[in-house]
Coordinates of N, CA and C in Angstrom, one line a residue:
M6 N -8.4 -13.9 -6.9 CA -7.3 -14.3 -6.0 C -7.6 -15.5 -5.1
D7 N -8.8 -16.0 -5.3 CA -9.1 -17.2 -4.6 C -9.0 -17.1 -3.1
I8 N -9.3 -15.9 -2.5 CA -9.3 -15.7 -1.1 C -10.5 -16.3 -0.5
S9 N -10.3 -17.3 0.5 CA -11.4 -17.9 1.1 C -11.8 -17.1 2.4
Y10 N -13.1 -16.9 2.7 CA -13.4 -16.3 3.9 C -14.1 -17.3 4.9
E11 N -13.7 -18.6 4.7 CA -14.3 -19.7 5.5 C -13.9 -19.5 6.9
C12 N -12.8 -18.8 7.2 CA -12.4 -18.6 8.6 C -13.3 -17.6 9.4
L13 N -14.2 -16.9 8.7 CA -15.0 -16.0 9.3 C -16.3 -16.7 9.8
P14 N -16.8 -16.2 10.9 CA -18.0 -16.9 11.5 C -19.2 -16.9 10.6
S15 N -19.5 -15.9 9.9 CA -20.7 -15.7 9.1 C -20.5 -16.2 7.7
Y16 N -19.4 -16.9 7.4 CA -19.2 -17.3 6.0 C -20.3 -18.2 5.4
K17 N -20.7 -19.2 6.2 CA -21.7 -20.1 5.7 C -23.1 -19.5 5.6
S18 N -23.4 -18.7 6.7 CA -24.8 -18.2 6.7 C -24.9 -16.9 5.9
G19 N -23.8 -16.3 5.6 CA -23.8 -15.1 4.7 C -23.7 -13.9 5.6
F20 N -23.0 -12.9 5.0 CA -22.8 -11.6 5.8 C -24.0 -10.7 5.6
T21 N -24.5 -10.0 6.6 CA -25.6 -9.2 6.5 C -25.3 -7.9 5.8
D22 N -24.0 -7.5 5.9 CA -23.7 -6.3 5.2 C -22.1 -6.2 5.2
G23 N -21.6 -5.1 4.6 CA -20.1 -4.9 4.5 C -19.5 -4.7 5.9
L24 N -20.2 -4.0 6.8 CA -19.7 -3.7 8.1 C -19.5 -5.0 8.9
Q25 N -20.5 -5.9 8.9 CA -20.3 -7.1 9.6 C -19.1 -7.9 9.1
W26 N -19.0 -8.0 7.7 CA -17.8 -8.6 7.1 C -16.5 -8.0 7.6
L27 N -16.5 -6.6 7.6 CA -15.3 -5.9 8.0 C -15.0 -6.2 9.5
D28 N -16.0 -6.1 10.3 CA -15.8 -6.4 11.8 C -15.2 -7.9 12.0
E29 N -15.8 -8.8 11.3 CA -15.3 -10.2 11.5 C -13.9 -10.4 10.9
L30 N -13.6 -9.7 9.9 CA -12.3 -9.7 9.3 C -11.3 -9.0 10.2
T31 N -11.7 -8.0 10.9 CA -10.8 -7.3 11.8 C -10.4 -8.1 13.0
V32 N -11.4 -8.8 13.5 CA -11.2 -9.8 14.6 C -10.2 -10.9 14.1
W33 N -10.4 -11.4 13.0 CA -9.4 -12.5 12.5 C -8.0 -11.9 12.3
V34 N -8.0 -10.7 11.7 CA -6.7 -10.0 11.5 C -5.9 -9.9 12.8
K35 N -6.5 -9.4 13.8 CA -5.9 -9.2 15.1 C -5.4 -10.5 15.7
A36 N -6.2 -11.5 15.6 CA -5.8 -12.8 16.1 C -4.6 -13.4 15.3
Y37 N -4.6 -13.2 14.0 CA -3.5 -13.6 13.1 C -2.2 -12.9 13.4
E38 N -2.3 -11.5 13.6 CA -1.1 -10.8 14.0 C -0.5 -11.2 15.3
L39 N -1.4 -11.5 16.3 CA -0.9 -11.9 17.6 C -0.1 -13.2 17.4
Q40 N -0.5 -14.1 16.6 CA 0.1 -15.4 16.4 C 1.4 -15.3 15.5
Y41 N 1.4 -14.4 14.5 CA 2.5 -14.5 13.5 C 3.3 -13.2 13.4
M42 N 2.8 -12.0 13.9 CA 3.6 -10.8 13.8 C 4.4 -10.7 15.1
L43 N 5.5 -11.4 15.1 CA 6.4 -11.5 16.2 C 7.8 -10.9 15.9
P44 N 8.5 -10.4 16.9 CA 9.9 -9.9 16.5 C 10.7 -10.9 15.9
D45 N 11.3 -10.5 14.8 CA 12.2 -11.4 14.0 C 13.3 -10.7 13.3
T46 N 14.4 -11.3 13.2 CA 15.6 -10.6 12.7 C 15.4 -10.4 11.1
N47 N 14.7 -11.3 10.4 CA 14.4 -11.1 9.0 C 13.5 -9.9 8.8
C48 N 12.6 -9.7 9.7 CA 11.7 -8.5 9.6 C 12.5 -7.3 9.9
N49 N 13.4 -7.3 10.8 CA 14.3 -6.2 11.1 C 15.2 -5.9 9.9
L50 N 15.7 -6.9 9.2 CA 16.6 -6.7 8.0 C 15.8 -6.0 6.9
V51 N 14.6 -6.5 6.6 CA 13.7 -5.8 5.6 C 13.4 -4.4 6.0
A52 N 13.1 -4.2 7.2 CA 12.7 -2.8 7.8 C 14.0 -1.9 7.6
N53 N 15.1 -2.4 8.0 CA 16.3 -1.5 7.8 C 16.5 -1.1 6.3
H54 N 16.4 -2.0 5.4 CA 16.6 -1.7 4.0 C 15.5 -0.7 3.5
T55 N 14.3 -1.0 4.0 CA 13.2 0.0 3.6 C 13.4 1.3 4.1
I56 N 13.9 1.4 5.4 CA 14.2 2.7 6.0 C 15.3 3.4 5.3
N57 N 16.3 2.6 4.8 CA 17.4 3.2 4.0 C 16.9 3.8 2.7
L58 N 15.9 3.1 2.1 CA 15.3 3.6 0.9 C 14.6 4.9 1.1
L59 N 13.8 5.0 2.2 CA 13.0 6.1 2.5 C 13.9 7.3 2.8
N60 N 15.0 7.0 3.5 CA 16.0 8.1 3.9 C 16.9 8.5 2.8
Y61 N 16.9 7.9 1.6 CA 17.9 8.0 0.6 C 18.1 9.5 0.2
T62 N 17.0 10.2 0.1 CA 17.2 11.6 -0.3 C 17.6 12.6 0.8
L63 N 17.7 12.1 2.0 CA 18.1 12.9 3.2 C 19.6 12.9 3.3
S64 N 20.1 14.0 3.9 CA 21.5 14.0 4.2 C 21.8 13.0 5.3
K65 N 22.9 12.4 5.3 CA 23.3 11.4 6.3 C 23.1 11.8 7.7
S66 N 23.2 13.1 7.9 CA 23.0 13.6 9.3 C 21.6 13.6 9.8
F67 N 20.7 13.4 8.8 CA 19.2 13.4 9.2 C 18.7 11.9 9.2
H68 N 19.5 10.9 8.8 CA 19.0 9.6 8.7 C 18.4 9.1 10.1
N69 N 19.1 9.3 11.2 CA 18.5 8.9 12.5 C 17.2 9.5 12.8
A70 N 17.1 10.8 12.6 CA 15.8 11.5 12.8 C 14.7 11.0 11.8
G71 N 15.1 10.7 10.6 CA 14.2 10.1 9.6 C 13.7 8.8 10.1
K72 N 14.6 7.9 10.6 CA 14.2 6.6 11.1 C 13.2 6.8 12.3
K73 N 13.4 7.7 13.1 CA 12.6 7.9 14.3 C 11.2 8.4 13.8
C74 N 11.2 9.3 12.8 CA 9.9 9.9 12.3 C 9.1 8.7 11.6
I75 N 9.8 7.8 10.9 CA 9.1 6.7 10.3 C 8.5 5.8 11.4
T76 N 9.3 5.6 12.4 CA 8.9 4.7 13.5 C 7.7 5.2 14.2
V77 N 7.5 6.5 14.2 CA 6.3 7.0 14.9 C 5.1 6.7 14.1
L78 N 5.2 6.5 12.8 CA 4.0 6.2 11.9 C 3.7 4.7 12.0
L79 N 4.5 3.9 12.6 CA 4.3 2.4 12.6 C 3.3 2.0 13.7
D80 N 2.4 1.0 13.4 CA 1.6 0.4 14.4 C 2.6 -0.2 15.4
E81 N 2.1 -0.2 16.7 CA 2.9 -0.7 17.8 C 3.4 -2.1 17.6
R82 N 2.5 -3.0 17.1 CA 2.8 -4.4 17.0 C 3.9 -4.6 15.8
L83 N 3.7 -3.8 14.7 CA 4.6 -3.8 13.7 C 6.0 -3.3 14.1
R84 N 6.0 -2.2 14.9 CA 7.2 -1.7 15.4 C 8.0 -2.7 16.2
K85 N 7.3 -3.4 17.0 CA 7.9 -4.4 17.9 C 8.5 -5.6 17.0
A86 N 7.6 -6.1 16.0 CA 8.0 -7.0 15.1 C 9.3 -6.7 14.3
M87 N 9.5 -5.4 14.0 CA 10.7 -4.9 13.3 C 11.8 -4.8 14.2
I88 N 11.6 -5.0 15.5 CA 12.7 -4.8 16.5 C 13.2 -3.5 16.5
Y89 N 12.3 -2.4 16.5 CA 12.7 -1.0 16.5 C 12.3 -0.5 17.9
P90 N 13.1 0.4 18.5 CA 12.7 1.0 19.8 C 11.7 2.0 19.5
R91 N 10.9 2.4 20.6 CA 9.9 3.4 20.5 C 10.6 4.8 20.3
A92 N 10.2 5.6 19.5 CA 10.7 7.0 19.3 C 10.4 7.8 20.5
P93 N 11.2 8.8 20.8 CA 10.9 9.7 21.9 C 9.6 10.4 21.7
A94 N 8.9 10.7 22.9 CA 7.6 11.4 22.9 C 7.6 12.6 22.0
S95 N 8.7 13.4 22.0 CA 8.7 14.6 21.3 C 8.5 14.4 19.8
Y96 N 8.9 13.2 19.2 CA 8.7 12.9 17.8 C 7.2 12.7 17.5
Y97 N 6.5 11.9 18.5 CA 5.1 11.7 18.4 C 4.3 13.0 18.4
K98 N 4.6 13.9 19.2 CA 4.0 15.2 19.3 C 4.2 16.1 18.1
T99 N 5.4 16.0 17.6 CA 5.8 16.8 16.4 C 5.1 16.3 15.2
I100 N 5.1 15.0 15.0 CA 4.5 14.4 13.8 C 2.9 14.6 13.8
S101 N 2.3 14.4 15.0 CA 0.9 14.7 15.2 C 0.6 16.1 14.9
S102 N 1.3 17.0 15.3 CA 1.1 18.5 15.1 C 1.2 18.8 13.6
I103 N 2.2 18.2 13.0 CA 2.4 18.5 11.5 C 1.2 17.9 10.7
F104 N 0.7 16.7 11.0 CA -0.5 16.2 10.4 C -1.7 17.0 10.7
T105 N -1.9 17.5 11.9 CA -3.0 18.3 12.2 C -3.0 19.6 11.5
I106 N -1.9 20.2 11.4 CA -1.7 21.5 10.6 C -2.0 21.2 9.2
R107 N -1.5 20.2 8.6 CA -1.7 19.9 7.2 C -3.2 19.6 7.0
K108 N -3.8 18.8 7.8 CA -5.2 18.5 7.7 C -6.1 19.8 7.6
N109 N -5.8 20.8 8.5 CA -6.6 22.0 8.6 C -6.2 22.9 7.3
I110 N -5.0 22.9 6.9 CA -4.7 23.7 5.7 C -5.5 23.2 4.5
V111 N -5.4 21.8 4.3 CA -6.1 21.2 3.2 C -7.6 21.4 3.3
K112 N -8.1 21.3 4.5 CA -9.6 21.4 4.7 C -10.1 22.8 4.5
Y113 N -9.4 23.7 5.0 CA -9.9 25.1 5.0 C -9.3 26.1 4.0
C114 N -8.2 25.7 3.5 CA -7.4 26.7 2.6 C -7.2 26.3 1.2
M115 N -7.6 25.1 0.9 CA -7.5 24.5 -0.5 C -8.8 24.1 -1.1
P116 N -9.4 24.9 -1.8 CA -10.7 24.5 -2.5 C -10.4 23.5 -3.5
P117 N -11.4 22.7 -3.9 CA -11.2 21.7 -4.9 C -10.7 22.3 -6.2
R118 N -9.9 21.6 -7.0 CA -9.3 22.1 -8.1 C -10.4 22.0 -9.3
P119 N -10.6 23.0 -10.0 CA -11.6 22.9 -11.2 C -11.0 21.9 -12.2
A120 N -12.0 21.4 -12.9 CA -11.6 20.3 -14.0 C -10.6 20.9 -14.9
F121 N -10.7 22.1 -15.4 CA -9.8 22.6 -16.4 C -8.4 22.8 -15.8
L122 N -8.2 22.8 -14.5 CA -6.9 22.9 -14.0 C -6.2 21.5 -13.5
C123 N -7.0 20.4 -13.7 CA -6.5 19.2 -13.3 C -5.3 18.8 -14.1
Y124 N -4.4 18.2 -13.4 CA -3.1 17.8 -14.0 C -3.0 16.3 -14.1
T125 N -2.9 15.7 -15.3 CA -2.7 14.3 -15.4 C -1.2 14.1 -15.6
F126 N -0.6 13.2 -14.7 CA 0.8 12.9 -14.7 C 1.2 11.7 -15.5
K127 N 0.2 11.0 -16.1 CA 0.5 9.9 -17.0 C -0.5 9.9 -18.2
Q128 N 0.0 9.5 -19.3 CA -0.8 9.4 -20.5 C -0.6 8.0 -21.1
T129 N -1.7 7.5 -21.7 CA -1.7 6.2 -22.4 C -1.6 6.5 -23.9
N130 N -0.6 5.9 -24.5 CA -0.4 6.1 -26.0 C -1.5 5.2 -26.6
S131 N -2.4 5.8 -27.5 CA -3.4 5.1 -28.0 C -3.0 4.0 -29.1
K132 N -1.8 4.2 -29.7 CA -1.3 3.3 -30.7 C -0.6 2.0 -30.1
T133 N 0.2 2.3 -29.0 CA 1.0 1.2 -28.4 C 0.3 0.6 -27.2
G134 N -0.6 1.4 -26.5 CA -1.1 1.0 -25.3 C -0.2 1.2 -24.1
R135 N 0.9 1.8 -24.3 CA 1.9 2.0 -23.2 C 1.6 3.3 -22.5
I136 N 2.0 3.3 -21.2 CA 1.7 4.4 -20.4 C 3.0 5.2 -20.2
N137 N 2.9 6.6 -20.4 CA 4.1 7.4 -20.3 C 3.8 8.4 -19.2
F138 N 4.8 8.6 -18.4 CA 4.7 9.7 -17.3 C 5.1 11.1 -17.9
T139 N 4.3 12.1 -17.5 CA 4.6 13.5 -17.9 C 5.2 14.2 -16.8
R140 N 5.3 13.6 -15.6 CA 5.9 14.3 -14.4 C 6.9 13.2 -13.9
F141 N 8.1 13.6 -13.5 CA 9.1 12.6 -13.0 C 9.4 12.8 -11.6
D142 N 9.0 12.0 -10.8 CA 9.4 12.0 -9.3 C 10.3 10.9 -9.0
A143 N 9.9 10.0 -8.1 CA 10.8 8.9 -7.8 C 10.3 7.6 -8.4
E144 N 9.8 7.7 -9.7 CA 9.2 6.6 -10.3 C 10.4 5.9 -11.1
P145 N 10.9 4.8 -10.7 CA 12.0 4.1 -11.3 C 11.7 3.5 -12.6
W146 N 10.4 3.1 -12.9 CA 10.1 2.4 -14.1 C 10.4 3.2 -15.4
E147 N 10.0 4.4 -15.4 CA 10.3 5.2 -16.5 C 11.7 5.3 -17.0
G148 N 12.6 5.3 -16.0 CA 14.0 5.3 -16.4 C 14.4 4.0 -17.1
F149 N 13.8 2.9 -16.8 CA 14.1 1.7 -17.5 C 13.4 1.4 -18.8
Q150 N 12.2 2.1 -18.9 CA 11.4 2.0 -20.1 C 11.0 3.3 -20.6
P151 N 11.9 4.0 -21.3 CA 11.5 5.4 -21.7 C 10.4 5.4 -22.8
E152 N 10.2 4.2 -23.4 CA 9.1 4.2 -24.4 C 7.7 4.0 -23.8
G153 N 7.8 3.9 -22.4 CA 6.5 3.7 -21.7 C 6.4 2.3 -21.2
Y154 N 5.4 2.0 -20.4 CA 5.2 0.7 -19.8 C 3.8 0.2 -20.0
V155 N 3.6 -1.1 -19.8 CA 2.3 -1.7 -19.7 C 2.2 -2.4 -18.3
T156 N 1.2 -2.2 -17.6 CA 1.1 -2.6 -16.3 C 1.5 -4.0 -16.1
R157 N 1.0 -4.9 -17.0 CA 1.3 -6.4 -16.8 C 2.8 -6.6 -16.9
D158 N 3.6 -5.7 -17.5 CA 5.1 -6.0 -17.6 C 5.9 -5.3 -16.5
V159 N 5.2 -4.6 -15.6 CA 6.0 -3.9 -14.5 C 6.5 -5.1 -13.5
G160 N 7.8 -5.0 -13.3 CA 8.4 -6.0 -12.4 C 9.7 -6.4 -12.9
P161 N 10.3 -7.5 -12.2 CA 11.6 -7.9 -12.7 C 11.6 -8.3 -14.1
E162 N 12.8 -8.0 -14.8 CA 12.9 -8.1 -16.2 C 12.7 -9.6 -16.6
R163 N 13.0 -10.6 -15.8 CA 12.8 -12.0 -16.2 C 11.4 -12.4 -16.3
W164 N 10.5 -11.6 -15.8 CA 9.1 -11.9 -15.8 C 8.3 -11.1 -16.9
V165 N 9.0 -10.1 -17.5 CA 8.3 -9.3 -18.6 C 7.8 -10.2 -19.7
G166 N 6.5 -10.0 -20.0 CA 5.9 -10.8 -21.1 C 5.5 -12.2 -20.7
K167 N 5.6 -12.5 -19.5 CA 5.2 -13.8 -19.0 C 3.9 -13.7 -18.1
G168 N 3.2 -14.7 -18.0 CA 2.0 -14.8 -17.1 C 0.7 -14.2 -17.7
G169 N 0.8 -13.6 -18.9 CA -0.4 -13.1 -19.5 C -1.5 -14.1 -19.7
V170 N -1.2 -15.3 -20.1 CA -2.3 -16.3 -20.3 C -2.9 -16.6 -18.9
E171 N -2.1 -16.7 -17.9 CA -2.7 -17.1 -16.6 C -3.5 -16.0 -16.0
F172 N -3.1 -14.7 -16.3 CA -3.8 -13.5 -15.9 C -5.1 -13.5 -16.5
E173 N -5.1 -13.7 -17.8 CA -6.4 -13.7 -18.6 C -7.4 -14.8 -18.1
A174 N -6.8 -15.9 -17.8 CA -7.7 -17.1 -17.3 C -8.3 -16.7 -15.9
S175 N -7.4 -16.1 -15.1 CA -7.9 -15.7 -13.7 C -9.0 -14.6 -13.9
M176 N -8.8 -13.7 -14.8 CA -9.8 -12.6 -15.0 C -11.1 -13.2 -15.5
A177 N -11.0 -14.2 -16.5 CA -12.2 -14.8 -17.0 C -13.0 -15.6 -15.9
K178 N -12.3 -16.2 -15.1 CA -12.8 -17.0 -14.0 C -13.5 -16.1 -13.0
L179 N -12.8 -14.9 -12.6 CA -13.5 -14.0 -11.7 C -14.7 -13.3 -12.3
M180 N -14.6 -13.0 -13.6 CA -15.8 -12.3 -14.2 C -17.0 -13.2 -14.3
A181 N -16.7 -14.5 -14.4 CA -17.8 -15.5 -14.6 C -18.5 -15.7 -13.2
E182 N -17.8 -15.5 -12.1 CA -18.4 -15.7 -10.8 C -19.4 -14.6 -10.5
E183 N -20.4 -14.9 -9.7 CA -21.4 -13.9 -9.4 C -20.7 -12.7 -8.6
R184 N -20.8 -11.5 -9.2 CA -20.2 -10.2 -8.7 C -18.8 -10.4 -8.5
G185 N -18.1 -11.2 -9.2 CA -16.6 -11.3 -9.0 C -16.2 -11.8 -7.7
G186 N -17.0 -12.7 -7.1 CA -16.6 -13.2 -5.8 C -16.6 -12.3 -4.6
Y187 N -17.5 -11.2 -4.7 CA -17.6 -10.2 -3.7 C -18.1 -10.9 -2.4
P188 N -17.5 -10.7 -1.3 CA -17.8 -11.6 -0.1 C -19.3 -11.5 0.4
F189 N -20.0 -10.5 0.1 CA -21.4 -10.6 0.5 C -22.3 -10.4 -0.7
A190 N -22.0 -11.1 -1.7 CA -22.7 -11.1 -3.0 C -24.1 -11.6 -2.9
R191 N -24.4 -12.4 -1.8 CA -25.7 -13.0 -1.7 C -26.7 -12.1 -1.0
L192 N -26.3 -10.9 -0.8 CA -27.3 -9.9 -0.2 C -28.5 -9.6 -1.0

């Protein structure tokens, strides 16, 4: 992806470990967000459409509550950039309680699933190389490609079958680099 880490303080001297790299990246991200993650009508427009998609399966009478529940899950800076008001405190308490209950149920009441009970929801056809789903949730791709899909072809129809050469060239370049360009490869 040709991501440069030159903006990080230890780029030239090398990172001592992954934690140092992550700490420096976190500082950079926060500064970047302060500069660029500002309230914007375009951000609000995208957020409204995304909320509508997330609320699609809910009854119209629950759309406002769904929007508030989603707002609770947003980072404060993101919520402000999306120009969304803060949800009432009761929503924060309810969502937090639900996640705490779920965490404890999963932790204490659900043992690991044995290997013979594992369920695979997609299978790769050995002849065509296409992936087929065996469980149908809200996966739109299967509806358009009942014969299965290939990951490189997922996306807008006008791009299907294109970019393969560029992808292979990028993969070859990355694989030729030391450890695939891992940021602290010099350790």
